[in-house]
mmCIF file of C-alpha atoms and ligand atoms in Angstrom:
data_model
loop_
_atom_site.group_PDB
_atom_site.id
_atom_site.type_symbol
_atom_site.label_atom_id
_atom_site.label_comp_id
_atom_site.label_asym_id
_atom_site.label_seq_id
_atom_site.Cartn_x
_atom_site.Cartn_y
_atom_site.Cartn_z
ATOM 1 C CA UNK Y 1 116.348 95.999 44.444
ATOM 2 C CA UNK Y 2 117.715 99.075 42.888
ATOM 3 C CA UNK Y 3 116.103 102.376 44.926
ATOM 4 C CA UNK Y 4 116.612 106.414 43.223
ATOM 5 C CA UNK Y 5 118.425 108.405 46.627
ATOM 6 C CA UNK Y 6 119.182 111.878 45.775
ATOM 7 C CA UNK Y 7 119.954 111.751 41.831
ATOM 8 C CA UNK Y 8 121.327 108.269 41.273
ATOM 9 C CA UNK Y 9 120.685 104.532 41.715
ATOM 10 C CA UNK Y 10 121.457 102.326 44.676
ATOM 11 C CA UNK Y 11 121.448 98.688 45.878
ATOM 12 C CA UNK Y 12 118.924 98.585 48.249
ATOM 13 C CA UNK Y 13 121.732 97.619 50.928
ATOM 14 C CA UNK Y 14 124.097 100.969 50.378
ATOM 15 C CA UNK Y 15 120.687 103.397 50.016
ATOM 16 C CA UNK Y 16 120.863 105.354 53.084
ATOM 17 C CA UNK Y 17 118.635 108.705 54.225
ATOM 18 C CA UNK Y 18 120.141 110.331 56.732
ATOM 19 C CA UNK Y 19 118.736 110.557 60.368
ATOM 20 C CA UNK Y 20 118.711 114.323 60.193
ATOM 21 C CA UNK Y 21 116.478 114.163 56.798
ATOM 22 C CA UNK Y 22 112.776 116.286 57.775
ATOM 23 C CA UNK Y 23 110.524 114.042 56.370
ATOM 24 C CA UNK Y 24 111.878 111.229 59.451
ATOM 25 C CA UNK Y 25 112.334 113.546 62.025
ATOM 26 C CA UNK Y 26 109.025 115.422 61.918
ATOM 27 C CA UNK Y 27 106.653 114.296 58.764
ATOM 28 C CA UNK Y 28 108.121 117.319 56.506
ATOM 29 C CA UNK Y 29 107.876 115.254 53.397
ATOM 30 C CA UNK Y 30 105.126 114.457 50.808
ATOM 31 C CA UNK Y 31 104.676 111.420 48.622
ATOM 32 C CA UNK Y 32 102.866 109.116 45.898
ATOM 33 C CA UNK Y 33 102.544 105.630 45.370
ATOM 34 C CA UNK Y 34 102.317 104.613 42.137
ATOM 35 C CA UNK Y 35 101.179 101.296 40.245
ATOM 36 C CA UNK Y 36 103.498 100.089 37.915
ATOM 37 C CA UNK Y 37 101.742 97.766 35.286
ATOM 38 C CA UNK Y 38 102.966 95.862 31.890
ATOM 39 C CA UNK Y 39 106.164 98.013 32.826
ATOM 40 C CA UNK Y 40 104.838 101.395 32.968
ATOM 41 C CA UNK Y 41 103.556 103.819 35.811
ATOM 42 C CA UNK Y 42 99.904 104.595 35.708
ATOM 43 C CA UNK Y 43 98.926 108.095 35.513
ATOM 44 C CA UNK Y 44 102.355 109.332 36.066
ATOM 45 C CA UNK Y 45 101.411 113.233 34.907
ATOM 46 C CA UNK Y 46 98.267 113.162 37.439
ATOM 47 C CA UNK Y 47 100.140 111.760 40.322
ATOM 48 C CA UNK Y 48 103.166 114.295 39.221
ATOM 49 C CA UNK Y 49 100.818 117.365 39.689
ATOM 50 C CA UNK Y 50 99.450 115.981 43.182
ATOM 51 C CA UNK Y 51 103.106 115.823 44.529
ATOM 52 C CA UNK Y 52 103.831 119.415 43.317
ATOM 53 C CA UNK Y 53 100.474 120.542 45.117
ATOM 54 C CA UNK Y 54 101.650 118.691 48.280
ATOM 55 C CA UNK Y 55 104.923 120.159 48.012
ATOM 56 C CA UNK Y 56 103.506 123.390 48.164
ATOM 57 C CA UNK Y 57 100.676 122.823 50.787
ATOM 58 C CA UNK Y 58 104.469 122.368 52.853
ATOM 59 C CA UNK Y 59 106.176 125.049 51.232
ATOM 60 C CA UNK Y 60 108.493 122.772 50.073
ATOM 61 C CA UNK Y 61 109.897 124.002 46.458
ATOM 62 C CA UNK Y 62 108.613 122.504 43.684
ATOM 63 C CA UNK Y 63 109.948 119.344 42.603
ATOM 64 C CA UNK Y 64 111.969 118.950 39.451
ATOM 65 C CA UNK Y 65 109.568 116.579 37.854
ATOM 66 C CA UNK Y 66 111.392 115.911 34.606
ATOM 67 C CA UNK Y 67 113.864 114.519 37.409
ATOM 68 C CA UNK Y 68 111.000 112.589 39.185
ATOM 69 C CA UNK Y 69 110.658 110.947 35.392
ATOM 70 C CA UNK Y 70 113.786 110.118 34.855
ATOM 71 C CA UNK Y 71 114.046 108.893 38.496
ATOM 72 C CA UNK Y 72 110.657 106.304 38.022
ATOM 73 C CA UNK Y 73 111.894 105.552 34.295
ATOM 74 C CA UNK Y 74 115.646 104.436 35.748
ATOM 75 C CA UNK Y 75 113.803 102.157 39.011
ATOM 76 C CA UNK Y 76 111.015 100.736 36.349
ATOM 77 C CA UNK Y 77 113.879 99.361 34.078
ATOM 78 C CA UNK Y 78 116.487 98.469 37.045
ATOM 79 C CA UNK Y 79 113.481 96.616 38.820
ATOM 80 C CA UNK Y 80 111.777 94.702 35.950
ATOM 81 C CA UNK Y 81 108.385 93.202 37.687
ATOM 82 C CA UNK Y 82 104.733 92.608 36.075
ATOM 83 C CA UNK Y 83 102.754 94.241 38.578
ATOM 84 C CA UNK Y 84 104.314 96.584 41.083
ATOM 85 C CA UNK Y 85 104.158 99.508 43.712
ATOM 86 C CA UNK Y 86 106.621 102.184 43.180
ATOM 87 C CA UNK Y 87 106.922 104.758 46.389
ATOM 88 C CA UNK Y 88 108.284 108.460 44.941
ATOM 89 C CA UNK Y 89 109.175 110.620 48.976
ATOM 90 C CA UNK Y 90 110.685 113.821 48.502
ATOM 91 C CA UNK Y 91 111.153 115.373 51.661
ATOM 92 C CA UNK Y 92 112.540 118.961 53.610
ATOM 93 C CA UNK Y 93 115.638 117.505 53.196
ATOM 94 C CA UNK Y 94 118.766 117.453 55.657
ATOM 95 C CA UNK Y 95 117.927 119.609 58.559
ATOM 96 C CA UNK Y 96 119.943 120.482 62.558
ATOM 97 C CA UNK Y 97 117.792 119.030 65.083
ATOM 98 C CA UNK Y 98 115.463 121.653 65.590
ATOM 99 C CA UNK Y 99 112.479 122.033 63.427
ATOM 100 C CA UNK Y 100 113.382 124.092 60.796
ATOM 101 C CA UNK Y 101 114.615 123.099 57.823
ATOM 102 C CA UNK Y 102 118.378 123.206 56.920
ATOM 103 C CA UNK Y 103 119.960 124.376 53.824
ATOM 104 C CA UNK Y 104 121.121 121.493 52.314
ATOM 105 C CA UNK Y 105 117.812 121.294 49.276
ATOM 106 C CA UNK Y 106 115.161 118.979 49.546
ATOM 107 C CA UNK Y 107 115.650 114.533 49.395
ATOM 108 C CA UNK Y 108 114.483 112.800 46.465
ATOM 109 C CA UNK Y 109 113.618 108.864 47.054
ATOM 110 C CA UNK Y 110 112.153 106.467 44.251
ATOM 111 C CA UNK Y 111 111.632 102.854 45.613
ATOM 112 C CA UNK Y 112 109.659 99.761 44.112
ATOM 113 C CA UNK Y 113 108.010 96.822 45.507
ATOM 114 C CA UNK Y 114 106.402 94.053 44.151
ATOM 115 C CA UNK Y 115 102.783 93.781 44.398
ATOM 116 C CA UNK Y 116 99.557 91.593 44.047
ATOM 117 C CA UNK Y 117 95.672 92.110 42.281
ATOM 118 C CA UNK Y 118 93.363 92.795 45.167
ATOM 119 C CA UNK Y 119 90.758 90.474 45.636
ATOM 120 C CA UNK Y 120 87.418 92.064 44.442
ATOM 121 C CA UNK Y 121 85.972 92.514 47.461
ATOM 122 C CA UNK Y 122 86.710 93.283 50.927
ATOM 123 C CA UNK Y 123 85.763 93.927 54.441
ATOM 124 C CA UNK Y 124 85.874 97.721 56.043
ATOM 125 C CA UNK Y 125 85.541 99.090 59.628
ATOM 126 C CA UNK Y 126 84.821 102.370 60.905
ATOM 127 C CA UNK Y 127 86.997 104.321 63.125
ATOM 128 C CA UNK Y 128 85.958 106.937 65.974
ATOM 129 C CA UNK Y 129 88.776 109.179 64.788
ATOM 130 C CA UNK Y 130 88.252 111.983 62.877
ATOM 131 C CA UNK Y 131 89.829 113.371 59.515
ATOM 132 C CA UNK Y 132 90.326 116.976 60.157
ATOM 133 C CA UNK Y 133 88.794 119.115 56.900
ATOM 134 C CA UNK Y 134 90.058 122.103 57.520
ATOM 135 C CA UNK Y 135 93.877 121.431 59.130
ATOM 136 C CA UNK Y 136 96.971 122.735 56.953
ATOM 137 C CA UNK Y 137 97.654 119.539 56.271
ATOM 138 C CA UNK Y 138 93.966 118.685 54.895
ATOM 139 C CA UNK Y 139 94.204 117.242 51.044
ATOM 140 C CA UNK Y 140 97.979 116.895 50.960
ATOM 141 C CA UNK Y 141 99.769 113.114 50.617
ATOM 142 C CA UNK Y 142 102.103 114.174 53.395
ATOM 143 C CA UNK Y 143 104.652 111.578 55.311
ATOM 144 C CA UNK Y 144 103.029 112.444 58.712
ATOM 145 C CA UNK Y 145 100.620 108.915 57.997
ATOM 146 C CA UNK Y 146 100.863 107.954 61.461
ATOM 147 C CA UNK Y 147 97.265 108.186 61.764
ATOM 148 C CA UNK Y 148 96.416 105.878 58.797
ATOM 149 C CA UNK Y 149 98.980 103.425 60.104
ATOM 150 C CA UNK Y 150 97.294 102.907 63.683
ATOM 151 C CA UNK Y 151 93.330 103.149 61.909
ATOM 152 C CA UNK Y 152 94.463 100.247 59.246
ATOM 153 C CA UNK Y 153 96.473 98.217 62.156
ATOM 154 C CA UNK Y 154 93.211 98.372 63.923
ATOM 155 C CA UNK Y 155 91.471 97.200 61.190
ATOM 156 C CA UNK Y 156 93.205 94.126 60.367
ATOM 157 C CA UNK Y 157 93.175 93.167 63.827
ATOM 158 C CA UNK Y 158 89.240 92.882 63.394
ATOM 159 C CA UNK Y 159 89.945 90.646 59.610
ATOM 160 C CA UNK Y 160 89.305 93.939 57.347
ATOM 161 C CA UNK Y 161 91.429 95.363 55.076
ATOM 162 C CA UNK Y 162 90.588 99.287 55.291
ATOM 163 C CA UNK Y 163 88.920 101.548 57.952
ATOM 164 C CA UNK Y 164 86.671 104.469 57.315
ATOM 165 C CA UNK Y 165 87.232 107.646 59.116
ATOM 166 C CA UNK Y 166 84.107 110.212 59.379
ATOM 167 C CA UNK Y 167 85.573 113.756 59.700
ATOM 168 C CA UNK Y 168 85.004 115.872 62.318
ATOM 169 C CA UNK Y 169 81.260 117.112 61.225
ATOM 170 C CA UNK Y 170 80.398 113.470 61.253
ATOM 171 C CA UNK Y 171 80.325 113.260 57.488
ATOM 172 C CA UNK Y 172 81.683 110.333 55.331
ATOM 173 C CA UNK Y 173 85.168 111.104 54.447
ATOM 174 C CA UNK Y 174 87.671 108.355 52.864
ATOM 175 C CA UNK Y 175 89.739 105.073 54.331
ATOM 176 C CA UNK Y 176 93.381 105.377 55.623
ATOM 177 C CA UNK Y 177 94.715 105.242 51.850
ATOM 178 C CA UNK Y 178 91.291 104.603 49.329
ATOM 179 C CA UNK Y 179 88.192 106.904 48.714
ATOM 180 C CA UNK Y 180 84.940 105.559 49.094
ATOM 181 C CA UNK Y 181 81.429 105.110 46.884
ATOM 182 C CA UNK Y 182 78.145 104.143 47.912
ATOM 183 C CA UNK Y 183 74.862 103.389 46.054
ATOM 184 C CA UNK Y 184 72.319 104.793 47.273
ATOM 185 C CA UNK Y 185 68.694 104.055 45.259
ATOM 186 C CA UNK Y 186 70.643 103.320 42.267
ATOM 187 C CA UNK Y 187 73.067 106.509 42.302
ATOM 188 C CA UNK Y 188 76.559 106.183 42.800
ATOM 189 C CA UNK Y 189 78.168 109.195 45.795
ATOM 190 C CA UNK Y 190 81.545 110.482 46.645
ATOM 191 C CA UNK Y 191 81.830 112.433 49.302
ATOM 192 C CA UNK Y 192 83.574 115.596 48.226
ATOM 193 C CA UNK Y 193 86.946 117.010 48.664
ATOM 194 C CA UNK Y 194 85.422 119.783 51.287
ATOM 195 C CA UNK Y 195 84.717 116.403 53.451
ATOM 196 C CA UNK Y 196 88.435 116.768 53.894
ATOM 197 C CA UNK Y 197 89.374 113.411 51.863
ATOM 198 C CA UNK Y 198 92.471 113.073 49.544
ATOM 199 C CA UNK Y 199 91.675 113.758 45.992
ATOM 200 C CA UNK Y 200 92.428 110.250 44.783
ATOM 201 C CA UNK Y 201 93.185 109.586 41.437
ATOM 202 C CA UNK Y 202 91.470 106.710 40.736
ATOM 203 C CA UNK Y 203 88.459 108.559 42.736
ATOM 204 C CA UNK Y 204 88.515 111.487 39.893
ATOM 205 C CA UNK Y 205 89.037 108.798 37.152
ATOM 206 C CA UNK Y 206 86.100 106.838 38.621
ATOM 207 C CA UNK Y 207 83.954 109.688 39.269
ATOM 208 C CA UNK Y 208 84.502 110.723 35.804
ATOM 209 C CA UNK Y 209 83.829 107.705 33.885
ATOM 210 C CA UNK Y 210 80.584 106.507 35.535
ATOM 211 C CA UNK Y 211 79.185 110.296 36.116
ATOM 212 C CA UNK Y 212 79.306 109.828 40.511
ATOM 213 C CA UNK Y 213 77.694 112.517 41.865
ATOM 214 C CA UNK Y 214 79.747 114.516 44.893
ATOM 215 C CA UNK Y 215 77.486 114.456 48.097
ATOM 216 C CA UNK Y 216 78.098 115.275 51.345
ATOM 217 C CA UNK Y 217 76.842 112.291 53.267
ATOM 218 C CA UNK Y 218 76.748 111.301 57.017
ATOM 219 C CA UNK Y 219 78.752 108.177 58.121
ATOM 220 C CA UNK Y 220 75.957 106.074 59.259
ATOM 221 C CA UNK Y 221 75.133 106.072 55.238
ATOM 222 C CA UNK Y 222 76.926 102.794 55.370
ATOM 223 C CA UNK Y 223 74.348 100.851 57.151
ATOM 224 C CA UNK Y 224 72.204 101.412 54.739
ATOM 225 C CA UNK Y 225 73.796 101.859 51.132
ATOM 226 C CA UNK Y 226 72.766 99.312 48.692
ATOM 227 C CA UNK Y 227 76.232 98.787 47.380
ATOM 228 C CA UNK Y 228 79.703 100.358 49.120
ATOM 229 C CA UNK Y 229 83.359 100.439 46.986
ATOM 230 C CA UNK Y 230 86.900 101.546 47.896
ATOM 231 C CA UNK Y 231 89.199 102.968 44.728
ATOM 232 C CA UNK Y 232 92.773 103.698 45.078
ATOM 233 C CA UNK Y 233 95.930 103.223 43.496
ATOM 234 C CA UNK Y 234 96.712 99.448 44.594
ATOM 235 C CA UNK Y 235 93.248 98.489 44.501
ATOM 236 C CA UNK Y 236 91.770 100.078 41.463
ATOM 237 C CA UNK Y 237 87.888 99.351 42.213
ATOM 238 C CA UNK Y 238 87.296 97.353 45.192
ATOM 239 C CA UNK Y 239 84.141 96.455 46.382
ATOM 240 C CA UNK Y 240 82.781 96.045 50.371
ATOM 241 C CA UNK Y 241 80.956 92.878 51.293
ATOM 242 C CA UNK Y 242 80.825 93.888 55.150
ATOM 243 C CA UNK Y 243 81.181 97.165 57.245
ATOM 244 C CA UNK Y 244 81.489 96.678 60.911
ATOM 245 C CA UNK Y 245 81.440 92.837 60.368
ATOM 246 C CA UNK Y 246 77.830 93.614 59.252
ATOM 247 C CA UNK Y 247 77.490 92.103 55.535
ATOM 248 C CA UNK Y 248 76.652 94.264 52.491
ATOM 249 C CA UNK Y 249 74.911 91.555 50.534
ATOM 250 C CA UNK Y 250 74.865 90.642 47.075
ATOM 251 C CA UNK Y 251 78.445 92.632 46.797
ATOM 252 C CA UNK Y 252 79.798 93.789 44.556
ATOM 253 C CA UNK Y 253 76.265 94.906 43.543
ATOM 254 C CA UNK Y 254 75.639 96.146 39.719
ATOM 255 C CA UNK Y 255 76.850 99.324 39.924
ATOM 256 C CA UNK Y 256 80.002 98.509 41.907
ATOM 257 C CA UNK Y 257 80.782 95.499 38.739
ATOM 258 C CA UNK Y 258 79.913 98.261 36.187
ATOM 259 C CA UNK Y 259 82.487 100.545 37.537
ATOM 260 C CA UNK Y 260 84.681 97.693 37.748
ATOM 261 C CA UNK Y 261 84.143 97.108 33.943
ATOM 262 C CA UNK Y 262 84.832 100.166 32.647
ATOM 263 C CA UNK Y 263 87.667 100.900 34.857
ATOM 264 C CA UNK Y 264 89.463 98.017 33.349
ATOM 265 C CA UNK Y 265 88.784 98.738 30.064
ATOM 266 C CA UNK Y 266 89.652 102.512 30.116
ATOM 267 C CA UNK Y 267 92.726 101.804 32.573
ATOM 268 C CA UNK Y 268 93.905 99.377 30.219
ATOM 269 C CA UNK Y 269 93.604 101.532 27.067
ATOM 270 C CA UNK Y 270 95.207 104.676 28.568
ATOM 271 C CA UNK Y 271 98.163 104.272 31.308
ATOM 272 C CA UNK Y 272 98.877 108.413 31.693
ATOM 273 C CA UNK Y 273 94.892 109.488 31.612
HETATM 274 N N1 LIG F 301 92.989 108.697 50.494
HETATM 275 C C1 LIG F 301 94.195 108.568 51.080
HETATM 276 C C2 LIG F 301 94.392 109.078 52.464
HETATM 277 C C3 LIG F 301 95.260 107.957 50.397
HETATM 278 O O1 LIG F 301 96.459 107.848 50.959
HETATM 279 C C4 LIG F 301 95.019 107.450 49.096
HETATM 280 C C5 LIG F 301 96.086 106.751 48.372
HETATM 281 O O2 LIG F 301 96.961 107.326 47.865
HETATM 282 C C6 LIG F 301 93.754 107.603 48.519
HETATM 283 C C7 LIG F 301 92.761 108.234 49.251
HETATM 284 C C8 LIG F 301 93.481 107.105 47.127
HETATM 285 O O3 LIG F 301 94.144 107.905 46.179
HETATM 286 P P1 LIG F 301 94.671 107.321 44.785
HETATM 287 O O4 LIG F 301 93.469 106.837 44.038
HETATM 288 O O5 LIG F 301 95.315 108.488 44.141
HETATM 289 O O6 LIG F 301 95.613 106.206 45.105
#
């Protein structure tokens, strides 16, 4: 595996960060994960603009992103896989213990990994924690994902592959890395971004294409929603066939296959949309 550290390529074995860089020592970094498929990131330019808009929710400088390109385009071609993950961290950089940052620029990090199709469906659980809508860090793909790590451990520790988080109104908000739909008498709801969730891509893709409506929603929507689905990055359109271990029958339900559909067909046309 060849990985992008700081302006060149490196064996995966010699591609070292040091232990002073900010985004290790205290979460000052932001990032994207990117699907890589039939050789070529999916909307690059849209995932591009979200890293500059995290960088700057930081105050981190902008990131060169005619580097970031030539950074993906050189770990695409050294790592030649059909379907893949590709991880692009630039962080505070090289910083003295305390917790400013140092002087030394900010750290640029491409890496790939292979990955797998999702199945179609999936099971969800909810978490008592709360997403925060109004912190400094609300809307930005920071490193500080502790949180998401310790919701999602609990959530495969109960068989499911995502967990929900309400946020701190008690409103539907989004899963530790996916946004969420429901159906509710045959019209498909996001919550919004004031719910405090990450604008997803695949969420404003989704959104666009089937006409979703933004609604602010409680959590206990999801005992009674005719049809639930996740969308992110690595699993385009999922749908939910239980929440809580309680099933969501008949899933995915029409509306959930529909967006399916046409997310495969426009994805497939268009890989930058
Ligand atoms: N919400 C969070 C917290 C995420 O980390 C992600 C994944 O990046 C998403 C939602 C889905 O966003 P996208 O569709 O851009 O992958």
């Amino acid at each position: 595996m060849r990985i992008w550290v700081d302006g060149g390529l490196r064996d995966a074995d010699d591609a070292r960060v040091s232990v002073l860089d900010h985004g290790l020592t205290v979460g000052d970094g932001v990032f994207e994960t990117v699907k890589i498929t039939r050789g070529h990131p999916f909307a690059l330019t849209r995932h591009l603009d979200r890293l500059t808009r995290s960088a700057r929710g930081l105050g981190l400088p902008d990131p060169d992103t005619d580097e970031v390109r030539r950074a993906v385009g050189a770990v695409v071609e050294a790592n030649p896989v059909p379907l893949a993950r590709l991880r692009i961290t630039y962080t505070g950089g090289l910083s003295p213990l305390g917790s400013d940052r140092g002087d030394a620029g900010p750290g640029l990090y491409v890496a790939l990994g292979e990955s797998v199709r999702r199945p179609d469906s999936t099971a969800v659980i909810t978490v008592p924690w709360t997403r925060n809508e109004r912190g400094a860090l609300t809307g930005l793909k920071t490193t500080s994902y502790a949180e998401n790590v310790v919701a999602l451990a609990r959530a495969h520790e109960r068989g499911a592959t995502e967990a929900l988080f309400p946020n701190t109104a008690g409103r539907l908000c989004e899963g530790t890395g996916s946004n969420v739909f429901v159906v509710l008498d045959g019209e498909l709801h996001t919550p919004p971004l004031s719910s405090g969730c990450l604008a997803g891509i695949t969420r404003a893709l989704v959104a666009g294409w089937t006409g979703a409506r933004e609604t602010d929603l409680p959590q206990d929507v999801l005992e009674r929603a005719d049809e639930i689905f996740l969308t992110s990055t690595l699993r385009d359109v999922q749908a939910v066939h239980a929440v809580d271990g309680r099933a969501v029958p008949g899933a995915p339900g029409p509306v959930t296959a529909k967006a399916m559909r046409i997310f495969d067909e426009r994805a497939a046309d268009d890989l930058d949309p």
